PDB file of C-alpha atoms in Angstrom:
ATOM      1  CA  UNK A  16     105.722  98.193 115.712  1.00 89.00           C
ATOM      2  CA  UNK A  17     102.092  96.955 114.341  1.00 93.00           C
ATOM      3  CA  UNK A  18     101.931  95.079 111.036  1.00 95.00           C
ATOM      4  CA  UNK A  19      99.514  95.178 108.641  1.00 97.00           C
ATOM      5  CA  UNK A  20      98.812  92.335 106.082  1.00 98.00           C
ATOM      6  CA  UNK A  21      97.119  91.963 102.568  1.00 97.00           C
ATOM      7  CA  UNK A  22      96.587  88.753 101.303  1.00 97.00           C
ATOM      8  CA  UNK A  23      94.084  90.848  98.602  1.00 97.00           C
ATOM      9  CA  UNK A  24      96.634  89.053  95.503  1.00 95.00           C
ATOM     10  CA  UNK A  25      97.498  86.115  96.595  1.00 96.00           C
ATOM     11  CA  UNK A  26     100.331  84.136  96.184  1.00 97.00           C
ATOM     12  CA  UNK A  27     101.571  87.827  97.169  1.00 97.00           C
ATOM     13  CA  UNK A  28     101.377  88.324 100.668  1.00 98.00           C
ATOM     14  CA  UNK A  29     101.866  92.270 101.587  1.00 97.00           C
ATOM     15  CA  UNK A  30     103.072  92.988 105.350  1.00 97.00           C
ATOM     16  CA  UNK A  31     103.894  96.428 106.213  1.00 96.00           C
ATOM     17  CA  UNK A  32     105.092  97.374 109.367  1.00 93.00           C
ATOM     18  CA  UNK A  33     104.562 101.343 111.028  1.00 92.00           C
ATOM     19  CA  UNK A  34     105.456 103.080 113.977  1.00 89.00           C
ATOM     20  CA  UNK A  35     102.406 102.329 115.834  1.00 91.00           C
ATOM     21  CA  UNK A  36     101.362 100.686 119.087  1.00 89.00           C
ATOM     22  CA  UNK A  37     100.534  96.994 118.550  1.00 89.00           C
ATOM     23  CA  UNK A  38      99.647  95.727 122.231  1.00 84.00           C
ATOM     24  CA  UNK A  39     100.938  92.226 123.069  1.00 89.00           C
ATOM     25  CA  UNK A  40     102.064  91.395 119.809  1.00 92.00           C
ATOM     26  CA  UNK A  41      98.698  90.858 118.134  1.00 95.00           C
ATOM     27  CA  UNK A  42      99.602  91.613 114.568  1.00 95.00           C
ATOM     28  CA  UNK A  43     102.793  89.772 114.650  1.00 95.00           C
ATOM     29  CA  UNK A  44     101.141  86.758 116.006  1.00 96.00           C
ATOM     30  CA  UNK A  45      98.371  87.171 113.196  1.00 97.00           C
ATOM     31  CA  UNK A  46     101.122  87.571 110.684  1.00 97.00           C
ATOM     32  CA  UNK A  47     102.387  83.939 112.036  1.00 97.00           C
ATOM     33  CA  UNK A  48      99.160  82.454 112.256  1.00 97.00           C
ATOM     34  CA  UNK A  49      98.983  83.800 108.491  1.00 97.00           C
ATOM     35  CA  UNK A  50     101.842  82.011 107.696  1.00 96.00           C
ATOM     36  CA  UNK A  51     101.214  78.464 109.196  1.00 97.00           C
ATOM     37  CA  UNK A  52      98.178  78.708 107.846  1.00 97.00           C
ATOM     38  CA  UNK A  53      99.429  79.201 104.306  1.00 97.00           C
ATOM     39  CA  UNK A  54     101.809  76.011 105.107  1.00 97.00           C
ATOM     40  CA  UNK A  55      99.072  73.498 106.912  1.00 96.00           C
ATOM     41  CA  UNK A  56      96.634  74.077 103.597  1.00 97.00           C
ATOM     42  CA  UNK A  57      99.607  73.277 101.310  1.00 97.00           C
ATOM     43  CA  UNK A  58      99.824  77.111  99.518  1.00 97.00           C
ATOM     44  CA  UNK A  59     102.762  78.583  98.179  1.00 97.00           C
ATOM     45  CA  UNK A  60     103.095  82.147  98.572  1.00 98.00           C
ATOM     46  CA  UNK A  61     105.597  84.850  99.021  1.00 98.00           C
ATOM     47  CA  UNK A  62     105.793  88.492 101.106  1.00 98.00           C
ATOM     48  CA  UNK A  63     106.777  91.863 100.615  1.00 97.00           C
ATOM     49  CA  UNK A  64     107.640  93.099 103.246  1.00 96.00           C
ATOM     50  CA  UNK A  65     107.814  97.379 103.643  1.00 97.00           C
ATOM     51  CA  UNK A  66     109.543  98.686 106.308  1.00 93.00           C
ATOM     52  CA  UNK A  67     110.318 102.334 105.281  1.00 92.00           C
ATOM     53  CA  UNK A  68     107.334 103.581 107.451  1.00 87.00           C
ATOM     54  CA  UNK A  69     109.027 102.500 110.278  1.00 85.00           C
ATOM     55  CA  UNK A  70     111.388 105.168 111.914  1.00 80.00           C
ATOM     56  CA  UNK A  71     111.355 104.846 115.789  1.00 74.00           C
ATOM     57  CA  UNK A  72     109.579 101.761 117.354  1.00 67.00           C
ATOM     58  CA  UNK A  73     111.290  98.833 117.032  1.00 72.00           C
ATOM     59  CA  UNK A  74     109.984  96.253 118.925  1.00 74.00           C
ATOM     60  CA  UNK A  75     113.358  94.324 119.278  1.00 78.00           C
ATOM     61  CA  UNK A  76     111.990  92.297 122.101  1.00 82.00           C
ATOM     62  CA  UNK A  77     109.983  90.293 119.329  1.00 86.00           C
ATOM     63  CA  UNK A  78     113.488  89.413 117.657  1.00 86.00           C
ATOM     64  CA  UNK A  79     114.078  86.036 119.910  1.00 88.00           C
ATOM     65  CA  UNK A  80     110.107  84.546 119.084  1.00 89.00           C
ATOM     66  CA  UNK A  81     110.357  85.390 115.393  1.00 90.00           C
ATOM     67  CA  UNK A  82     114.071  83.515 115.590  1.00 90.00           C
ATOM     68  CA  UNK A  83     112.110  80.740 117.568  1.00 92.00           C
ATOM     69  CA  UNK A  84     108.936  80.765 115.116  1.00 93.00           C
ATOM     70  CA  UNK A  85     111.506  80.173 111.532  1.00 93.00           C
ATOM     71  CA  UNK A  86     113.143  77.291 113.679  1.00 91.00           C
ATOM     72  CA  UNK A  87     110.078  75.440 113.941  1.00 93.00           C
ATOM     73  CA  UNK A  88     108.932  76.855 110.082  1.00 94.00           C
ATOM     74  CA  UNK A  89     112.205  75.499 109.273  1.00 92.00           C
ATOM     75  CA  UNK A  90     111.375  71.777 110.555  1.00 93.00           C
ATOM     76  CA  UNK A  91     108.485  71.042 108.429  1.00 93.00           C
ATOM     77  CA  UNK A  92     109.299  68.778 105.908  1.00 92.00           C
ATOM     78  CA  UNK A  93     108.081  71.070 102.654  1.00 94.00           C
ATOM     79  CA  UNK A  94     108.425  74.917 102.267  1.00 94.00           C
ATOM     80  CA  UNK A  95     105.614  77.137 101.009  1.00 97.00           C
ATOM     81  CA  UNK A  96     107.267  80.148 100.960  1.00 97.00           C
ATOM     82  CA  UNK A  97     108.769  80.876  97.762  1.00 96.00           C
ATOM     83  CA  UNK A  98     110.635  84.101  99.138  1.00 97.00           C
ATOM     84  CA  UNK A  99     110.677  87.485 100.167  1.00 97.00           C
ATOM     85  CA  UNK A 100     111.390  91.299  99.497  1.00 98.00           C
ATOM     86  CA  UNK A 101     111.978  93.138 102.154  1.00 96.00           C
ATOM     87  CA  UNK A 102     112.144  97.016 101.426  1.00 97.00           C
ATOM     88  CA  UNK A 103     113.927  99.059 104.128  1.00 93.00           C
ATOM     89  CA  UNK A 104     115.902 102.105 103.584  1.00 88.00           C
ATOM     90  CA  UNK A 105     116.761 102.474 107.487  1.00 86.00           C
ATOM     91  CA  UNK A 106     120.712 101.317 107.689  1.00 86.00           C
ATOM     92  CA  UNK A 107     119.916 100.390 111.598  1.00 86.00           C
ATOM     93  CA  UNK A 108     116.638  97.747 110.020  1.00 87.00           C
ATOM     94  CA  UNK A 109     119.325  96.358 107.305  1.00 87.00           C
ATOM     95  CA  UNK A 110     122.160  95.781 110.210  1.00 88.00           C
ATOM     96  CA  UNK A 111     119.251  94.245 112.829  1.00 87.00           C
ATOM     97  CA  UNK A 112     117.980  91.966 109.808  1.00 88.00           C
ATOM     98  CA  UNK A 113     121.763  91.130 108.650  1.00 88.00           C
ATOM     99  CA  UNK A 114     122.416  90.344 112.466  1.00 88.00           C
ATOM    100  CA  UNK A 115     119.337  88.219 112.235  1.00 89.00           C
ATOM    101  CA  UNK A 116     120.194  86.824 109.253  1.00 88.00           C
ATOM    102  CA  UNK A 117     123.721  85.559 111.080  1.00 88.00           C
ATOM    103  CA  UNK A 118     121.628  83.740 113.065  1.00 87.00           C
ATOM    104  CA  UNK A 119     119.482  81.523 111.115  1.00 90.00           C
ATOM    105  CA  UNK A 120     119.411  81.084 107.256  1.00 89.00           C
ATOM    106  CA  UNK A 121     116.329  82.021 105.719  1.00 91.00           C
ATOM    107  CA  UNK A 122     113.144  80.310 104.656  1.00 91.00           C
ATOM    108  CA  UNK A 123     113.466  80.687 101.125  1.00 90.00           C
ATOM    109  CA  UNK A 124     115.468  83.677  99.458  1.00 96.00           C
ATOM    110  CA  UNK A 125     115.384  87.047 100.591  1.00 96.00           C
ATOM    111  CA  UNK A 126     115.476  90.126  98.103  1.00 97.00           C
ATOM    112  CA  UNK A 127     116.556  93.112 100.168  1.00 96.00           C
ATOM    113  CA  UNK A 128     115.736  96.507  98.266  1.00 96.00           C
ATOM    114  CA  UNK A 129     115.255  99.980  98.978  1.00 94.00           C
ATOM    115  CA  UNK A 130     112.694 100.904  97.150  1.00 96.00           C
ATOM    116  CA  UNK A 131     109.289  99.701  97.130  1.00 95.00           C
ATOM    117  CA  UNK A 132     107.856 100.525  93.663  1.00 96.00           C
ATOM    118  CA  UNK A 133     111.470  98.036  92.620  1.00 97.00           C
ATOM    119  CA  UNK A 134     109.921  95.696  94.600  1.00 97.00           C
ATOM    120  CA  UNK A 135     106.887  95.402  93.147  1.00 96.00           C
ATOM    121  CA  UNK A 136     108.593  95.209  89.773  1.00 97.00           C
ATOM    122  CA  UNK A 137     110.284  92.455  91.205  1.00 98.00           C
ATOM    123  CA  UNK A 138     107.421  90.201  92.255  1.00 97.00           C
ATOM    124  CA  UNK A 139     106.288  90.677  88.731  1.00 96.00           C
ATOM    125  CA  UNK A 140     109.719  89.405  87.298  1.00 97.00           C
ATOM    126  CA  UNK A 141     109.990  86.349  89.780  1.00 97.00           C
ATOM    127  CA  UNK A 142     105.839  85.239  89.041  1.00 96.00           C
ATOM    128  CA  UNK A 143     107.012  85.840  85.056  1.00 96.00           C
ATOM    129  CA  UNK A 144     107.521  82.338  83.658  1.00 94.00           C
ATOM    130  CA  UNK A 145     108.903  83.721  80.521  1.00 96.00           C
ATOM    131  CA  UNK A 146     111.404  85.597  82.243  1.00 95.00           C
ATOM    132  CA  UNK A 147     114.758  83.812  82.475  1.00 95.00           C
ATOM    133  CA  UNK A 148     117.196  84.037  85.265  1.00 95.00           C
ATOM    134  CA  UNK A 149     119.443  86.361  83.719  1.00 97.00           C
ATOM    135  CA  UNK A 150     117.265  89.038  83.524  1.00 97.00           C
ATOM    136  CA  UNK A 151     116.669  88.861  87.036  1.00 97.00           C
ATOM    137  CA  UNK A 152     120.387  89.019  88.012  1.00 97.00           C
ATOM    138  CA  UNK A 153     120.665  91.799  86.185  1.00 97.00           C
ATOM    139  CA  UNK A 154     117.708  93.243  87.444  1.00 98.00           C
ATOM    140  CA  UNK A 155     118.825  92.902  90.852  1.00 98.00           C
ATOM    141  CA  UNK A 156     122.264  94.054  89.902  1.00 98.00           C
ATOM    142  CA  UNK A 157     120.994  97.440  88.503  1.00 98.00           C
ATOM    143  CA  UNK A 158     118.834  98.277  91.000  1.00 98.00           C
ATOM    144  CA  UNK A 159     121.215  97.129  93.706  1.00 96.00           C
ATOM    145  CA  UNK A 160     119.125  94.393  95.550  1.00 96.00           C
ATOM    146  CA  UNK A 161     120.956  92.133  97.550  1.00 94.00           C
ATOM    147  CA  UNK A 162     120.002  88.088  97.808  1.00 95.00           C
ATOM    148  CA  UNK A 163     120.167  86.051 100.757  1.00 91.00           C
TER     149      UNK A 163
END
């Protein structure tokens, strides 16, 4: 599983993860570097994350140092990550990330969705100041996006 990111809008941070090869780990450990960056220069920010391209290589053995890296994310005193979308259509992804989930609580909220072109309506929404909460909730509710 190799991960791409985009940083291209910022405060929207795009990761998308595919099928391929990464050797050692090096794009998750960029994506982590990415991210304590972000929080040692004081940035808010939040991800999409896109998972539909991945089908076959999961790289669960990563699963126990992302669960070690949100610990010690989850010790600093002030969070810059507003929150995340994570699109995945893959019912084994949603049950490894609900499993995950069950372990630790999140850094920020989670938006899970299926769709990625919702998504991106979504990050629009949230960034909105003159959209109010409701309209969110129903947003959410209509396109069936689950918070955490």
């Amino acid at each position: 599983m190799k991960f791409y990111l985009n940083t291209f809008k910022f405060p929207t941070v795009k990761v998308k993860a595919t099928d391929e090869n990464d050797e050692n780990n090096e794009s998750y450990i960029k994506l982590i570097d990415l991210w304590w960056k972000f929080y040692k220069k004081k940035k808010h920010f939040h991800f999409i994350f896109d998972f539909n391209n991945l089908n076959h290589n999961y790289n669960l053995k990563i699963i126990p140092q992302f669960i070690k890296d949100q610990l010690l994310l989850k010790q600093q005193k002030k969070h810059y990550l507003d929150y995340s979308i994570v699109t995945l259509s893959n019912k084994y992804l949603i049950f490894i990330l609900k499993s995950i989930l069950s372990i630790i609580s999140p850094i920020g909220v989670i938006y899970i969705s299926n769709d990625l072109k919702i998504s991106k309506n979504l990050v629009n929404y949230l960034n909105n100041p003159f959209i109010y909460d409701d309209f969110i909730d129903t947003f959410l509710l209509v396109n069936n996006i689950t918070k955490i």
